[in-house]
PDB file of C-alpha atoms in Angstrom:
ATOM      1  CA  MET A   1     -14.110 -37.203 154.354  1.00 58.00           C
ATOM      2  CA  SER A   2     -17.282 -39.398 154.196  1.00 63.00           C
ATOM      3  CA  LYS A   3     -17.224 -43.006 155.559  1.00 71.00           C
ATOM      4  CA  GLN A   4     -20.372 -43.637 154.031  1.00 79.00           C
ATOM      5  CA  TYR A   5     -19.281 -45.263 151.404  1.00 86.00           C
ATOM      6  CA  ILE A   6     -16.384 -47.436 153.080  1.00 91.00           C
ATOM      7  CA  GLY A   7     -16.676 -51.077 153.301  1.00 92.00           C
ATOM      8  CA  ASP A   8     -15.086 -54.210 154.301  1.00 95.00           C
ATOM      9  CA  LEU A   9     -11.173 -54.033 154.789  1.00 96.00           C
ATOM     10  CA  VAL A  10      -9.624 -55.920 151.467  1.00 97.00           C
ATOM     11  CA  LEU A  11      -5.813 -54.716 152.546  1.00 97.00           C
ATOM     12  CA  SER A  12      -4.639 -53.505 155.095  1.00 98.00           C
ATOM     13  CA  GLN A  13      -2.043 -50.861 155.576  1.00 98.00           C
ATOM     14  CA  GLU A  14       0.068 -53.749 157.093  1.00 98.00           C
ATOM     15  CA  GLN A  15      -0.817 -55.658 153.495  1.00 98.00           C
ATOM     16  CA  ILE A  16      -0.004 -52.889 151.604  1.00 98.00           C
ATOM     17  CA  LYS A  17       3.156 -52.469 153.324  1.00 98.00           C
ATOM     18  CA  VAL A  18       4.594 -56.301 152.336  1.00 98.00           C
ATOM     19  CA  GLY A  19       2.486 -56.276 148.691  1.00 98.00           C
ATOM     20  CA  VAL A  20       4.914 -53.100 148.140  1.00 98.00           C
ATOM     21  CA  SER A  21       8.457 -54.716 149.580  1.00 98.00           C
ATOM     22  CA  GLN A  22       7.404 -57.776 147.194  1.00 98.00           C
ATOM     23  CA  VAL A  23       6.583 -55.826 144.060  1.00 98.00           C
ATOM     24  CA  ALA A  24      10.124 -54.101 144.866  1.00 98.00           C
ATOM     25  CA  GLN A  25      11.890 -57.709 145.468  1.00 98.00           C
ATOM     26  CA  GLN A  26      10.562 -58.213 141.926  1.00 98.00           C
ATOM     27  CA  LEU A  27      11.822 -55.021 140.435  1.00 98.00           C
ATOM     28  CA  ASN A  28      15.055 -55.229 142.269  1.00 98.00           C
ATOM     29  CA  GLN A  29      15.764 -58.724 140.796  1.00 98.00           C
ATOM     30  CA  ARG A  30      14.797 -58.043 137.253  1.00 98.00           C
ATOM     31  CA  PHE A  31      16.311 -54.393 137.051  1.00 98.00           C
ATOM     32  CA  ALA A  32      19.576 -55.209 138.887  1.00 97.00           C
ATOM     33  CA  GLY A  33      22.692 -53.043 137.700  1.00 96.00           C
ATOM     34  CA  GLN A  34      20.022 -51.602 135.229  1.00 98.00           C
ATOM     35  CA  ASP A  35      18.763 -48.070 135.513  1.00 98.00           C
ATOM     36  CA  ALA A  36      14.782 -47.697 134.760  1.00 98.00           C
ATOM     37  CA  VAL A  37      12.180 -44.769 134.055  1.00 98.00           C
ATOM     38  CA  ILE A  38       9.300 -44.936 136.566  1.00 98.00           C
ATOM     39  CA  VAL A  39       6.453 -43.533 134.644  1.00 98.00           C
ATOM     40  CA  SER A  40       3.721 -42.670 137.284  1.00 98.00           C
ATOM     41  CA  VAL A  41       0.117 -43.038 136.044  1.00 96.00           C
ATOM     42  CA  VAL A  42      -1.651 -40.334 137.671  1.00 95.00           C
ATOM     43  CA  PRO A  43      -3.787 -39.571 140.213  1.00 94.00           C
ATOM     44  CA  GLY A  44      -3.978 -43.264 141.443  1.00 93.00           C
ATOM     45  CA  GLY A  45      -0.749 -44.598 141.569  1.00 96.00           C
ATOM     46  CA  ILE A  46       1.468 -41.578 143.451  1.00 96.00           C
ATOM     47  CA  LEU A  47       0.674 -43.493 146.615  1.00 97.00           C
ATOM     48  CA  PHE A  48       1.855 -46.842 145.014  1.00 98.00           C
ATOM     49  CA  THR A  49       4.703 -44.737 143.416  1.00 98.00           C
ATOM     50  CA  ALA A  50       5.797 -42.899 146.450  1.00 98.00           C
ATOM     51  CA  ASP A  51       5.975 -45.689 148.366  1.00 98.00           C
ATOM     52  CA  LEU A  52       8.031 -48.430 145.928  1.00 98.00           C
ATOM     53  CA  VAL A  53       9.827 -46.340 145.064  1.00 98.00           C
ATOM     54  CA  ARG A  54      11.469 -45.697 148.079  1.00 98.00           C
ATOM     55  CA  GLU A  55      12.706 -50.180 148.279  1.00 98.00           C
ATOM     56  CA  LEU A  56      14.020 -49.175 144.622  1.00 98.00           C
ATOM     57  CA  THR A  57      17.972 -50.584 144.803  1.00 98.00           C
ATOM     58  CA  PHE A  58      18.812 -49.428 140.692  1.00 98.00           C
ATOM     59  CA  ASP A  59      19.177 -45.991 139.266  1.00 98.00           C
ATOM     60  CA  ILE A  60      15.671 -44.381 138.524  1.00 98.00           C
ATOM     61  CA  SER A  61      14.398 -40.915 136.811  1.00 98.00           C
ATOM     62  CA  MET A  62      10.790 -40.502 137.463  1.00 98.00           C
ATOM     63  CA  ASP A  63       7.638 -39.154 135.077  1.00 98.00           C
ATOM     64  CA  TYR A  64       3.779 -38.925 134.932  1.00 98.00           C
ATOM     65  CA  ILE A  65       1.408 -40.070 132.715  1.00 97.00           C
ATOM     66  CA  SER A  66      -2.549 -39.147 132.989  1.00 95.00           C
ATOM     67  CA  CYS A  67      -5.469 -41.180 131.152  1.00 89.00           C
ATOM     68  CA  PRO A  68      -8.747 -39.801 133.472  1.00 79.00           C
ATOM     69  CA  HIS A  69     -11.458 -42.198 133.529  1.00 65.00           C
ATOM     70  CA  THR A  70     -14.236 -44.397 135.694  1.00 58.00           C
ATOM     71  CA  PRO A  71     -12.914 -47.156 137.658  1.00 56.00           C
ATOM     72  CA  GLY A  72     -13.957 -50.073 135.880  1.00 52.00           C
ATOM     73  CA  ASP A  73     -14.462 -48.478 132.522  1.00 55.00           C
ATOM     74  CA  ARG A  74     -13.341 -51.309 129.897  1.00 57.00           C
ATOM     75  CA  ASN A  75     -13.574 -49.087 126.834  1.00 66.00           C
ATOM     76  CA  ASN A  76     -11.898 -45.863 127.979  1.00 65.00           C
ATOM     77  CA  SER A  77     -11.243 -43.274 125.105  1.00 74.00           C
ATOM     78  CA  SER A  78     -10.077 -40.367 126.996  1.00 81.00           C
ATOM     79  CA  GLU A  79      -7.229 -38.169 126.292  1.00 88.00           C
ATOM     80  CA  ILE A  80      -3.569 -40.212 127.091  1.00 93.00           C
ATOM     81  CA  VAL A  81      -1.758 -37.036 128.200  1.00 94.00           C
ATOM     82  CA  PHE A  82       2.039 -37.533 128.583  1.00 96.00           C
ATOM     83  CA  HIS A  83       4.378 -33.866 128.767  1.00 92.00           C
ATOM     84  CA  GLN A  84       7.640 -36.375 128.472  1.00 94.00           C
ATOM     85  CA  ASN A  85       9.901 -34.637 130.870  1.00 96.00           C
ATOM     86  CA  ILE A  86      12.686 -38.066 130.481  1.00 94.00           C
ATOM     87  CA  PRO A  87      13.767 -39.494 127.566  1.00 95.00           C
ATOM     88  CA  LEU A  88      12.484 -43.052 126.826  1.00 97.00           C
ATOM     89  CA  THR A  89      14.062 -44.178 123.784  1.00 96.00           C
ATOM     90  CA  GLY A  90      16.639 -46.921 124.625  1.00 98.00           C
ATOM     91  CA  ARG A  91      15.160 -46.919 128.017  1.00 98.00           C
ATOM     92  CA  ASN A  92      13.797 -49.697 130.612  1.00 98.00           C
ATOM     93  CA  VAL A  93      10.352 -47.765 131.181  1.00 98.00           C
ATOM     94  CA  ILE A  94       8.524 -49.394 134.331  1.00 98.00           C
ATOM     95  CA  LEU A  95       4.823 -48.119 134.095  1.00 98.00           C
ATOM     96  CA  VAL A  96       3.434 -47.379 137.537  1.00 98.00           C
ATOM     97  CA  ASP A  97       0.144 -47.885 139.316  1.00 97.00           C
ATOM     98  CA  ASP A  98      -2.011 -48.798 142.013  1.00 96.00           C
ATOM     99  CA  ALA A  99      -4.574 -51.834 140.456  1.00 95.00           C
ATOM    100  CA  ILE A 100      -5.259 -52.914 137.302  1.00 94.00           C
ATOM    101  CA  GLU A 101      -8.954 -53.442 137.407  1.00 90.00           C
ATOM    102  CA  SER A 102     -10.496 -53.959 134.155  1.00 88.00           C
ATOM    103  CA  GLY A 103      -7.392 -53.568 132.200  1.00 90.00           C
ATOM    104  CA  GLY A 104      -8.346 -51.279 129.329  1.00 89.00           C
ATOM    105  CA  THR A 105      -6.528 -48.181 130.411  1.00 89.00           C
ATOM    106  CA  MET A 106      -3.409 -49.372 131.409  1.00 94.00           C
ATOM    107  CA  LYS A 107      -3.486 -51.564 127.622  1.00 93.00           C
ATOM    108  CA  ARG A 108      -4.336 -48.210 126.518  1.00 93.00           C
ATOM    109  CA  ILE A 109      -1.054 -46.231 128.207  1.00 96.00           C
ATOM    110  CA  ALA A 110       1.063 -49.577 127.479  1.00 97.00           C
ATOM    111  CA  HIS A 111       0.317 -49.425 123.506  1.00 96.00           C
ATOM    112  CA  PHE A 112       1.061 -45.387 123.349  1.00 96.00           C
ATOM    113  CA  LEU A 113       4.128 -45.890 124.880  1.00 97.00           C
ATOM    114  CA  GLN A 114       5.426 -48.724 122.843  1.00 97.00           C
ATOM    115  CA  GLN A 115       4.034 -47.484 120.116  1.00 97.00           C
ATOM    116  CA  GLU A 116       5.276 -44.135 120.403  1.00 96.00           C
ATOM    117  CA  PHE A 117       8.806 -44.746 121.443  1.00 97.00           C
ATOM    118  CA  ASP A 118      11.492 -47.182 120.895  1.00 97.00           C
ATOM    119  CA  LEU A 119      12.056 -48.884 124.761  1.00 98.00           C
ATOM    120  CA  ASN A 120      14.144 -51.134 125.592  1.00 98.00           C
ATOM    121  CA  SER A 121      11.782 -52.957 128.107  1.00 98.00           C
ATOM    122  CA  LEU A 122       8.242 -51.839 128.791  1.00 98.00           C
ATOM    123  CA  SER A 123       6.712 -53.636 132.397  1.00 98.00           C
ATOM    124  CA  ILE A 124       4.249 -52.556 134.330  1.00 98.00           C
ATOM    125  CA  ALA A 125       4.111 -52.356 138.534  1.00 98.00           C
ATOM    126  CA  THR A 126       1.088 -52.857 140.624  1.00 98.00           C
ATOM    127  CA  LEU A 127      -0.091 -53.262 143.962  1.00 98.00           C
ATOM    128  CA  PHE A 128      -3.128 -55.618 142.720  1.00 97.00           C
ATOM    129  CA  VAL A 129      -4.630 -56.862 139.697  1.00 96.00           C
ATOM    130  CA  LYS A 130      -8.098 -57.850 139.621  1.00 94.00           C
ATOM    131  CA  PRO A 131      -9.571 -60.831 138.186  1.00 92.00           C
ATOM    132  CA  GLY A 132     -11.703 -59.649 134.906  1.00 88.00           C
ATOM    133  CA  ARG A 133      -9.150 -57.677 133.779  1.00 90.00           C
ATOM    134  CA  VAL A 134      -8.815 -57.698 129.948  1.00 90.00           C
ATOM    135  CA  ASP A 135      -4.973 -59.252 128.560  1.00 92.00           C
ATOM    136  CA  ILE A 136      -2.227 -56.764 128.382  1.00 94.00           C
ATOM    137  CA  PRO A 137       0.839 -58.823 126.801  1.00 94.00           C
ATOM    138  CA  VAL A 138       3.547 -56.331 128.774  1.00 96.00           C
ATOM    139  CA  THR A 139       5.384 -58.537 132.339  1.00 96.00           C
ATOM    140  CA  GLN A 140       3.739 -57.504 135.189  1.00 97.00           C
ATOM    141  CA  HIS A 141       4.641 -57.218 138.721  1.00 98.00           C
ATOM    142  CA  HIS A 142       2.180 -57.250 141.464  1.00 97.00           C
ATOM    143  CA  ALA A 143       1.564 -58.577 144.838  1.00 97.00           C
ATOM    144  CA  TYR A 144      -1.685 -59.508 145.338  1.00 97.00           C
ATOM    145  CA  VAL A 145      -4.519 -60.817 142.708  1.00 96.00           C
ATOM    146  CA  MET A 146      -8.048 -60.249 143.983  1.00 95.00           C
ATOM    147  CA  GLU A 147     -11.111 -62.684 144.403  1.00 92.00           C
ATOM    148  CA  ASN A 148     -13.516 -60.611 142.634  1.00 92.00           C
ATOM    149  CA  ASP A 149     -14.205 -57.108 140.907  1.00 91.00           C
ATOM    150  CA  ASP A 150     -15.709 -55.676 143.770  1.00 92.00           C
ATOM    151  CA  LEU A 151     -15.428 -51.724 143.232  1.00 91.00           C
ATOM    152  CA  LEU A 152     -13.068 -50.722 145.664  1.00 94.00           C
ATOM    153  CA  VAL A 153     -11.417 -47.318 147.373  1.00 95.00           C
ATOM    154  CA  GLY A 154      -8.269 -46.162 149.293  1.00 96.00           C
ATOM    155  CA  TYR A 155      -4.856 -46.204 148.497  1.00 97.00           C
ATOM    156  CA  GLY A 156      -5.269 -43.923 145.479  1.00 95.00           C
ATOM    157  CA  LEU A 157      -8.626 -45.618 144.515  1.00 94.00           C
ATOM    158  CA  PRO A 158     -11.475 -42.756 144.517  1.00 91.00           C
ATOM    159  CA  TRP A 159     -15.053 -42.652 144.578  1.00 90.00           C
ATOM    160  CA  GLN A 160     -16.680 -39.858 142.483  1.00 88.00           C
ATOM    161  CA  ASP A 161     -12.746 -38.162 142.451  1.00 87.00           C
ATOM    162  CA  GLN A 162     -12.785 -38.848 146.738  1.00 91.00           C
ATOM    163  CA  LEU A 163     -11.718 -41.093 149.223  1.00 94.00           C
ATOM    164  CA  ARG A 164      -7.466 -41.778 147.811  1.00 93.00           C
ATOM    165  CA  ASN A 165      -5.995 -40.678 150.237  1.00 95.00           C
ATOM    166  CA  ILE A 166      -7.678 -43.665 152.783  1.00 95.00           C
ATOM    167  CA  PRO A 167      -4.671 -45.803 153.984  1.00 97.00           C
ATOM    168  CA  TYR A 168      -5.686 -48.629 153.022  1.00 97.00           C
ATOM    169  CA  VAL A 169      -7.849 -50.407 150.535  1.00 97.00           C
ATOM    170  CA  SER A 170     -11.713 -51.473 151.198  1.00 96.00           C
ATOM    171  CA  LYS A 171     -14.585 -52.565 149.339  1.00 95.00           C
ATOM    172  CA  LEU A 172     -17.018 -49.843 148.135  1.00 93.00           C
ATOM    173  CA  VAL A 173     -20.684 -49.528 149.226  1.00 92.00           C
ATOM    174  CA  VAL A 174     -23.265 -47.755 147.405  1.00 84.00           C
ATOM    175  CA  GLU A 175     -26.526 -47.846 148.417  1.00 73.00           C
TER     176      GLU A 175
END
């Protein structure tokens, strides 16, 4: 694993654990006595999804969706890939990813799910959001708002398809 790209620490493993618990609490309050389908945005959302679902106290089903993109790309036009395994019609759906950076991809995925399926509700859950993100007209649950739009790596966030497995979030250093 190339450490040359790993810069200043942004979120420690402890801060991530606290953030996961905060988002889980928000969702547990919102969906108490109900059930929901967790749709993880892969591959980036895998780590956050795994940590999050273990703290949820309501019944869940799980599925996944992908839309490959370059971090920070506001104009992602790549194909949305969803091999629906769980029926979504009439269900509460929670779209889970590690972060909302520019928000362009998340907005496209949310719109796709709302257009293709007659959902009871759609929510988004992420560990953090960045300040320069586009407006997404969906209820959002997150723990942190970043101070700036720095490129970040770790905890699901890649650089050149690597560094996702770093257990913390750091600034990306590119020289």
